[in-house]
mmCIF file of C-alpha atoms and ligand atoms in Angstrom:
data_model
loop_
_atom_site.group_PDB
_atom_site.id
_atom_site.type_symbol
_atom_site.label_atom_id
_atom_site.label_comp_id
_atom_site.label_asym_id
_atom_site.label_seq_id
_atom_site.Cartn_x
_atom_site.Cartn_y
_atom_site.Cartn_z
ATOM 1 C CA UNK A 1 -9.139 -17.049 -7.538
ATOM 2 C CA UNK A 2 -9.402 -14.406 -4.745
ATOM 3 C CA UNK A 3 -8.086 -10.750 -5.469
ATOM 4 C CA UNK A 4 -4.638 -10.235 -4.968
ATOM 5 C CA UNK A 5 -3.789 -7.235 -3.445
ATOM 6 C CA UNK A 6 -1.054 -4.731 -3.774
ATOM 7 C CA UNK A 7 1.002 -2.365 -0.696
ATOM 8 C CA UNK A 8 3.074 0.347 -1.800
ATOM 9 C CA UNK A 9 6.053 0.819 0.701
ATOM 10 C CA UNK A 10 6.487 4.010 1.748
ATOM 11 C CA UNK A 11 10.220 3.738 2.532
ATOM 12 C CA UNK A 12 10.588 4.385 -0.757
ATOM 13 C CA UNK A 13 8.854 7.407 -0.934
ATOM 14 C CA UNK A 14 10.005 10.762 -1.326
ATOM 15 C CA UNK A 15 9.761 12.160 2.321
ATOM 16 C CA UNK A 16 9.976 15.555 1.512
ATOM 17 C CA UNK A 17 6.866 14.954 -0.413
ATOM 18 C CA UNK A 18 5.323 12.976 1.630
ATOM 19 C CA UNK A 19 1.379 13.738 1.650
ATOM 20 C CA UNK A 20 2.043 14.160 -2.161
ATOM 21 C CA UNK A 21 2.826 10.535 -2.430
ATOM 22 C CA UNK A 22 0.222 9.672 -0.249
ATOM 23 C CA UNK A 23 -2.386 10.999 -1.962
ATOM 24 C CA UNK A 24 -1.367 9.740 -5.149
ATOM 25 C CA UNK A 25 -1.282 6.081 -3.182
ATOM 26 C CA UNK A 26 -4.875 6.856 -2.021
ATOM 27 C CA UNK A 27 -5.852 7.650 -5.736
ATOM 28 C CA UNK A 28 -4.042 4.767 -7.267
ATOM 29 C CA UNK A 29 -5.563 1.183 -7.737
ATOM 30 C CA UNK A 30 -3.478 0.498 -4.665
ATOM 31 C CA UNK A 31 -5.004 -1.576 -1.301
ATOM 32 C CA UNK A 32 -2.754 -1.193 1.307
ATOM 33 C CA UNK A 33 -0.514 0.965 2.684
ATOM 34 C CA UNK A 34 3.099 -0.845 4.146
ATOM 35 C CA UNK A 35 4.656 1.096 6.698
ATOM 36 C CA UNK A 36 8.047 -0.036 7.407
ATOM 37 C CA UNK A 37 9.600 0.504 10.819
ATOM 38 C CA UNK A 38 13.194 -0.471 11.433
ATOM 39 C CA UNK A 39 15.185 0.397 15.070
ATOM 40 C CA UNK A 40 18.632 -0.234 14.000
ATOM 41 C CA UNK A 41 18.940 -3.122 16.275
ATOM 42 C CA UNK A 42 17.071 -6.014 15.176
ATOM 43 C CA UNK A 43 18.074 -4.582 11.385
ATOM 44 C CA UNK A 44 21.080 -2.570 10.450
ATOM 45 C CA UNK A 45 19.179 0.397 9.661
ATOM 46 C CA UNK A 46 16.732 3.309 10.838
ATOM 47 C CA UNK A 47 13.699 3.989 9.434
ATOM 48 C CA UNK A 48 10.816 6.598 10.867
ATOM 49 C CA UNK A 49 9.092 6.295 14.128
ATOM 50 C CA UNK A 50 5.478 7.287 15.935
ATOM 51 C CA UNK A 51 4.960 10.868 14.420
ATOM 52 C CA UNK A 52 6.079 10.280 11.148
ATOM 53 C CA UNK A 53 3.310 6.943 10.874
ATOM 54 C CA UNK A 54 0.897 9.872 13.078
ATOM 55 C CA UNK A 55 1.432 12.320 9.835
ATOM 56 C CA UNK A 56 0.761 9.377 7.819
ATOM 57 C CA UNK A 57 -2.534 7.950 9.697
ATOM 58 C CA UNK A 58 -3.546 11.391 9.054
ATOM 59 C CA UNK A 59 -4.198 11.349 5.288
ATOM 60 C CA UNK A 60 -3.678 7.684 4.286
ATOM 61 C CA UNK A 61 -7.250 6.248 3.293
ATOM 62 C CA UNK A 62 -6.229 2.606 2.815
ATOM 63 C CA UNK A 63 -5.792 -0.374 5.035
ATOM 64 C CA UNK A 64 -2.673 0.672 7.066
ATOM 65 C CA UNK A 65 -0.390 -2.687 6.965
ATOM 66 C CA UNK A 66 2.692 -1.713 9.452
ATOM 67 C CA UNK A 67 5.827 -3.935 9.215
ATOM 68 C CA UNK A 68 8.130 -3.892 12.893
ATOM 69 C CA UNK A 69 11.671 -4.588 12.400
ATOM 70 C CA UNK A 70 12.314 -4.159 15.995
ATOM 71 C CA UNK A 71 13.139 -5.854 19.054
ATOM 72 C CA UNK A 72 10.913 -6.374 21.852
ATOM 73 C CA UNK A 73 7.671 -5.366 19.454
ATOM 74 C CA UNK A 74 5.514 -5.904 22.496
ATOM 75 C CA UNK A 75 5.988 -2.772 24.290
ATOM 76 C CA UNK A 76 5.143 -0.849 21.196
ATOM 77 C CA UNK A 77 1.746 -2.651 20.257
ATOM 78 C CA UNK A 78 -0.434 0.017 22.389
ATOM 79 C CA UNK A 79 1.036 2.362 20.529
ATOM 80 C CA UNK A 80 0.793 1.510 17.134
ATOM 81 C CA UNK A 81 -2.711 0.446 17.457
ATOM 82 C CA UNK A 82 -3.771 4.271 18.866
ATOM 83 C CA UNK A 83 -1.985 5.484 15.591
ATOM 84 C CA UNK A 84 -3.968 4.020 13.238
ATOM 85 C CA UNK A 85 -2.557 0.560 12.403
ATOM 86 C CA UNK A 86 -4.812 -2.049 10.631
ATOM 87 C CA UNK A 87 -2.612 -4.510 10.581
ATOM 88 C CA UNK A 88 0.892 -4.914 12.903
ATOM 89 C CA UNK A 89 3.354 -7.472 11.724
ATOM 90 C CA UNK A 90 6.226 -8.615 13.935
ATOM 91 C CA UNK A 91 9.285 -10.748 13.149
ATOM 92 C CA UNK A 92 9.210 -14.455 13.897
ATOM 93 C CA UNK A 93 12.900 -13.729 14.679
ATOM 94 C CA UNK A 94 12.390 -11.110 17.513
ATOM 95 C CA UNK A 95 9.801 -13.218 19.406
ATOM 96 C CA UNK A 96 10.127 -15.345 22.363
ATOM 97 C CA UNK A 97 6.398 -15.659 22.915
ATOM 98 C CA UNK A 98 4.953 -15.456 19.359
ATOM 99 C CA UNK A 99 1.819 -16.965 20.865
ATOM 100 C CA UNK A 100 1.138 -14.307 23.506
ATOM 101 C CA UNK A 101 1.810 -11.692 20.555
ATOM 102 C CA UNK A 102 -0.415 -12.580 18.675
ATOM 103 C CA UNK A 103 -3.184 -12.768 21.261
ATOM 104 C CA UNK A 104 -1.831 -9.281 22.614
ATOM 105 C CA UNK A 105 -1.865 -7.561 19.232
ATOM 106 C CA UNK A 106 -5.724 -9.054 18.242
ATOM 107 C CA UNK A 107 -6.556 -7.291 21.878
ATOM 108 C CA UNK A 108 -6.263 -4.072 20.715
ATOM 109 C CA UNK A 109 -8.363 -4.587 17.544
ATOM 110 C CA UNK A 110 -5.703 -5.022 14.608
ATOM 111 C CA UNK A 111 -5.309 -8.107 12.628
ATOM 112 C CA UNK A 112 -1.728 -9.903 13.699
ATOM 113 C CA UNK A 113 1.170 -10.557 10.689
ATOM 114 C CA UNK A 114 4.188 -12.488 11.094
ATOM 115 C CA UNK A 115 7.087 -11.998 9.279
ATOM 116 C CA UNK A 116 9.896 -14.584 8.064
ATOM 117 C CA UNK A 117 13.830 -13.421 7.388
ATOM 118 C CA UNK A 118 15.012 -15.681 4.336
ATOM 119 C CA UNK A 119 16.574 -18.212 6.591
ATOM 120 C CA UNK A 120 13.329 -19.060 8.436
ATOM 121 C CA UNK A 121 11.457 -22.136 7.886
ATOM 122 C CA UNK A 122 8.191 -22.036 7.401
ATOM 123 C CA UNK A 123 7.707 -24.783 9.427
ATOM 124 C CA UNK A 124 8.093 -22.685 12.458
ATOM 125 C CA UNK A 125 4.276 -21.462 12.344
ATOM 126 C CA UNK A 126 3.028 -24.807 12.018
ATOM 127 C CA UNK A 127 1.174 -24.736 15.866
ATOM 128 C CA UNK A 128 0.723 -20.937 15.380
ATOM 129 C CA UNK A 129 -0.478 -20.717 11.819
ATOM 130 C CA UNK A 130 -4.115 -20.695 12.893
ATOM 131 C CA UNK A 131 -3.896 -17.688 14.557
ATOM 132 C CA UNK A 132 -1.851 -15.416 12.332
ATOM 133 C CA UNK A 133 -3.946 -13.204 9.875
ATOM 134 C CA UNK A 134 -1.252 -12.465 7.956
ATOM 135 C CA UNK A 135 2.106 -13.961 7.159
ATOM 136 C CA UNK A 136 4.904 -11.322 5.716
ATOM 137 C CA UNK A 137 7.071 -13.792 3.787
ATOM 138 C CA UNK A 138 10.952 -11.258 3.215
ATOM 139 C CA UNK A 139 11.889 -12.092 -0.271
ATOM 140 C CA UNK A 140 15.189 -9.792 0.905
ATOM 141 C CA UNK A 141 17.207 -9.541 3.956
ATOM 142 C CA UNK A 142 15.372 -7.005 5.974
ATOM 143 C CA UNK A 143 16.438 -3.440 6.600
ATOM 144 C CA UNK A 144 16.604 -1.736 3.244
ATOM 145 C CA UNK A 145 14.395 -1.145 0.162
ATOM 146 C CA UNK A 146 15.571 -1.695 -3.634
ATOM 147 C CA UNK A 147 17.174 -5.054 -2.916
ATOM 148 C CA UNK A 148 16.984 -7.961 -5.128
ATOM 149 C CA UNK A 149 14.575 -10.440 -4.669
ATOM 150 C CA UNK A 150 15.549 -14.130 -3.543
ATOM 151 C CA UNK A 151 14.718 -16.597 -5.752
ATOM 152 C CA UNK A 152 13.744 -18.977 -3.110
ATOM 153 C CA UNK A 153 11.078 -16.837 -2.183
ATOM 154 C CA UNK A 154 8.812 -19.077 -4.597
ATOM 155 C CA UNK A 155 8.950 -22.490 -2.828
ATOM 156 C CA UNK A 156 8.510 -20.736 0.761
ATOM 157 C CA UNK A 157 5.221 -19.470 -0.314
ATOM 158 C CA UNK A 158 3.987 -22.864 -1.840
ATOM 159 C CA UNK A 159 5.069 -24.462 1.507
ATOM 160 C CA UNK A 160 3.275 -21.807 3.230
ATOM 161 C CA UNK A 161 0.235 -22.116 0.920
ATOM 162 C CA UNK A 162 0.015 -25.955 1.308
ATOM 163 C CA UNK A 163 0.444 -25.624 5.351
ATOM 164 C CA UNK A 164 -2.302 -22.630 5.473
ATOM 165 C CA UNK A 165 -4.500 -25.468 3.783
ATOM 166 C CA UNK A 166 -3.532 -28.406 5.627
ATOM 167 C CA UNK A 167 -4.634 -26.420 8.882
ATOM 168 C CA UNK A 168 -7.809 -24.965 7.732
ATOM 169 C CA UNK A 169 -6.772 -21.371 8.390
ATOM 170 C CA UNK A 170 -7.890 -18.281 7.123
ATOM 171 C CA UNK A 171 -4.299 -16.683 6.731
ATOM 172 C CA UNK A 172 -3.394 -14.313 4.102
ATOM 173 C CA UNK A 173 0.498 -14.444 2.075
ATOM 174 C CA UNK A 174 2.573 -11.385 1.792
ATOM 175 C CA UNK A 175 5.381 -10.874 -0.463
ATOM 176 C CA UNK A 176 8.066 -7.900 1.070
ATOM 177 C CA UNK A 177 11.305 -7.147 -0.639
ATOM 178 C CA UNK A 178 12.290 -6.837 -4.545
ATOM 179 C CA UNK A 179 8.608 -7.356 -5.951
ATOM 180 C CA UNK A 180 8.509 -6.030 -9.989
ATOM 181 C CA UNK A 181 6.269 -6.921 -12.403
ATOM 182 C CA UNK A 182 8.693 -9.911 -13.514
ATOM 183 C CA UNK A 183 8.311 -11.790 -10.382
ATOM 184 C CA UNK A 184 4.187 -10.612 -9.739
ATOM 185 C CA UNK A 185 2.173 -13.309 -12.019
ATOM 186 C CA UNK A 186 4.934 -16.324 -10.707
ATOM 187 C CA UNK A 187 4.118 -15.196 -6.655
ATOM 188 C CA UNK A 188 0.392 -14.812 -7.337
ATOM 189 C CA UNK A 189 -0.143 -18.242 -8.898
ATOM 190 C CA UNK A 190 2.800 -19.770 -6.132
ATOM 191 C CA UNK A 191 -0.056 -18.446 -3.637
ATOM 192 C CA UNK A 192 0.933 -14.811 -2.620
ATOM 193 C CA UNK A 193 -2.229 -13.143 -1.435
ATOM 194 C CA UNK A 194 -0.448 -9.555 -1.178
ATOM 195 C CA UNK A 195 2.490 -7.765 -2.874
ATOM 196 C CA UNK A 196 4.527 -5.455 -1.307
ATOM 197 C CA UNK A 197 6.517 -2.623 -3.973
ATOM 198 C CA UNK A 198 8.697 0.162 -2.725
ATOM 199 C CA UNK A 199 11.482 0.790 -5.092
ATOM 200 C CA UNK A 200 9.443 -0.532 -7.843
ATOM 201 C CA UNK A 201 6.457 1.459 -7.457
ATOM 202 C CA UNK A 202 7.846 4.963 -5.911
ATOM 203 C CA UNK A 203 11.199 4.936 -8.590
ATOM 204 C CA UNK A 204 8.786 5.015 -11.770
ATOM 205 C CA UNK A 205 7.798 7.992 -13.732
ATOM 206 C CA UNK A 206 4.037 7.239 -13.411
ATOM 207 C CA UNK A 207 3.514 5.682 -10.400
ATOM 208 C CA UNK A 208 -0.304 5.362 -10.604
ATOM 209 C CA UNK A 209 -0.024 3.289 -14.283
ATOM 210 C CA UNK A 210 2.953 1.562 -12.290
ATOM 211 C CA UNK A 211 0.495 -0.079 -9.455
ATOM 212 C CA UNK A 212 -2.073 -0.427 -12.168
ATOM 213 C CA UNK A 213 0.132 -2.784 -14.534
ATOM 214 C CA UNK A 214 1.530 -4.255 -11.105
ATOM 215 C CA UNK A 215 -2.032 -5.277 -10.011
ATOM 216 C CA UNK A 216 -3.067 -6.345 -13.381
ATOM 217 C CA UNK A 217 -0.271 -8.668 -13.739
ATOM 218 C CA UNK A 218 -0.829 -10.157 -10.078
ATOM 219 C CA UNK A 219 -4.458 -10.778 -10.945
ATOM 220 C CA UNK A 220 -4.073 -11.639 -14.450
HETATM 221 C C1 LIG B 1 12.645 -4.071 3.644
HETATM 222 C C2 LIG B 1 11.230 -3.567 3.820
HETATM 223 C C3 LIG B 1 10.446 -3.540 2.561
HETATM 224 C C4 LIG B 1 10.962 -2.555 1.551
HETATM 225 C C5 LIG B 1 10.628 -3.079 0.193
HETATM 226 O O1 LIG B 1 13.221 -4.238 4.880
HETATM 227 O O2 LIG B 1 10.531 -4.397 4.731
HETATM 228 O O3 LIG B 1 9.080 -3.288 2.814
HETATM 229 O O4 LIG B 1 10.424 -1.268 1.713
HETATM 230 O O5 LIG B 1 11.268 -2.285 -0.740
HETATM 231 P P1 LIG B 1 11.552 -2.757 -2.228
HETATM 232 O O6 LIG B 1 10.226 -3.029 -2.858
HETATM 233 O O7 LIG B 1 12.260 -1.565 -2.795
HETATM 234 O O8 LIG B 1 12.403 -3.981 -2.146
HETATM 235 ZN ZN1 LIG B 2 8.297 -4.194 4.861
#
């Protein structure tokens, strides 16, 4: 079984505080760090932009996993690569040319994610799924953290799993929205390769023994 991997959202941190929380996120048994950003266009709701993710960049020593819930993600890709992104995830839903996205994205040296609202089939990477190093399965409606998490969630990543082996690809699962440790162990053995906590991990009262029970349970 492969090591499952786990990405504190830092939506959910306290922004006041922020190089607080992300040193404690560099100190903790965490992997990645999710950075969402949200235009209040393609999702009802603002986030942060460039110099916030700059002030992060700066201290953050973990793979930097950044989640676009925008429209028209390619003019931005440039950009978020100079600022330190790993990894840049766009929405299925705000692409006309996924394909040319993708290709654009791997150009300037990050790994490419796709990400799926609820009502998106899986089936709609099927002729891309080879080239997609990550897909960002929402297990809520995108736009907000500390939402519940959609049951469904579960037989969209066993689809995803069984078409990521069918094709032969390399492609990693993500799990965004509503992950606790009551749903961890179930997505890890459904085939989630990565778990994505905002609420669950910044709301606690120790958030370090927080992501260490979290990864525990996802790699138990
Ligand atoms: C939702 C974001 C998520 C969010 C997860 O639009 O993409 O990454 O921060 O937050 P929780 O874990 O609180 O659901
Ligand atoms: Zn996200």
């Amino acid at each position: 079984m492969s090591t499952k991997l786990i990405a504190p959202s830092i939506l959910a941190a306290d922004f006041a505080n922020l190089q607080r929380d992300i040193e404690m996120v560099n100190k903790s048994e965490a992997d990645w760090f999710h950075i969402d950003i949200m235009d209040g266009v393609f999702v009802p709701n603002i986030s942060f932009g460039m110099p916030v993710l700059q002030a992060i960049s700066k201290h953050a020593k973990k793979t930097i996993d950044v989640h676009l819930m925008i429209v028209e993600p390619d003019r931005y890709i440039k950009t978020f690569a100079d600022l330190g992104s790993n990894i840049l995830t766009v929405h299925y839903e705000a692409c006309n040319h996924l394909h040319r996205t993708l290709q654009a994205i791997k150009a300037e040296g990050m790994q490419a994610g796709v990400a799926l609202n609820p009502h998106t089939n899986i089936n709609v990477l099927e002729d891309t799924i080879n080239d997609i190093d990550l897909v960002c399965i929402m297990s809520v409606n995108p736009g907000f953290g500390g939402q519940s998490f959609i049951e469904n969630t579960y037989n969209k990543v066993k689809q995803l799993k069984e078409l990521i082996l069918k094709k032969g690809a390399s492609t990693k699962i993500e799990i965004d929205g509503g992950v606790t440790n009551k749903n961890a162990k179930k997505l890890a053995d459904a085939g989630a390769d990565v778990l994505v906590a905002g609420s669950y991990v910044f709301k606690s009262t120790n958030q370090i023994e927080t992501i260490r029970d979290l990864n525990a349970i996802a790699n138990s």
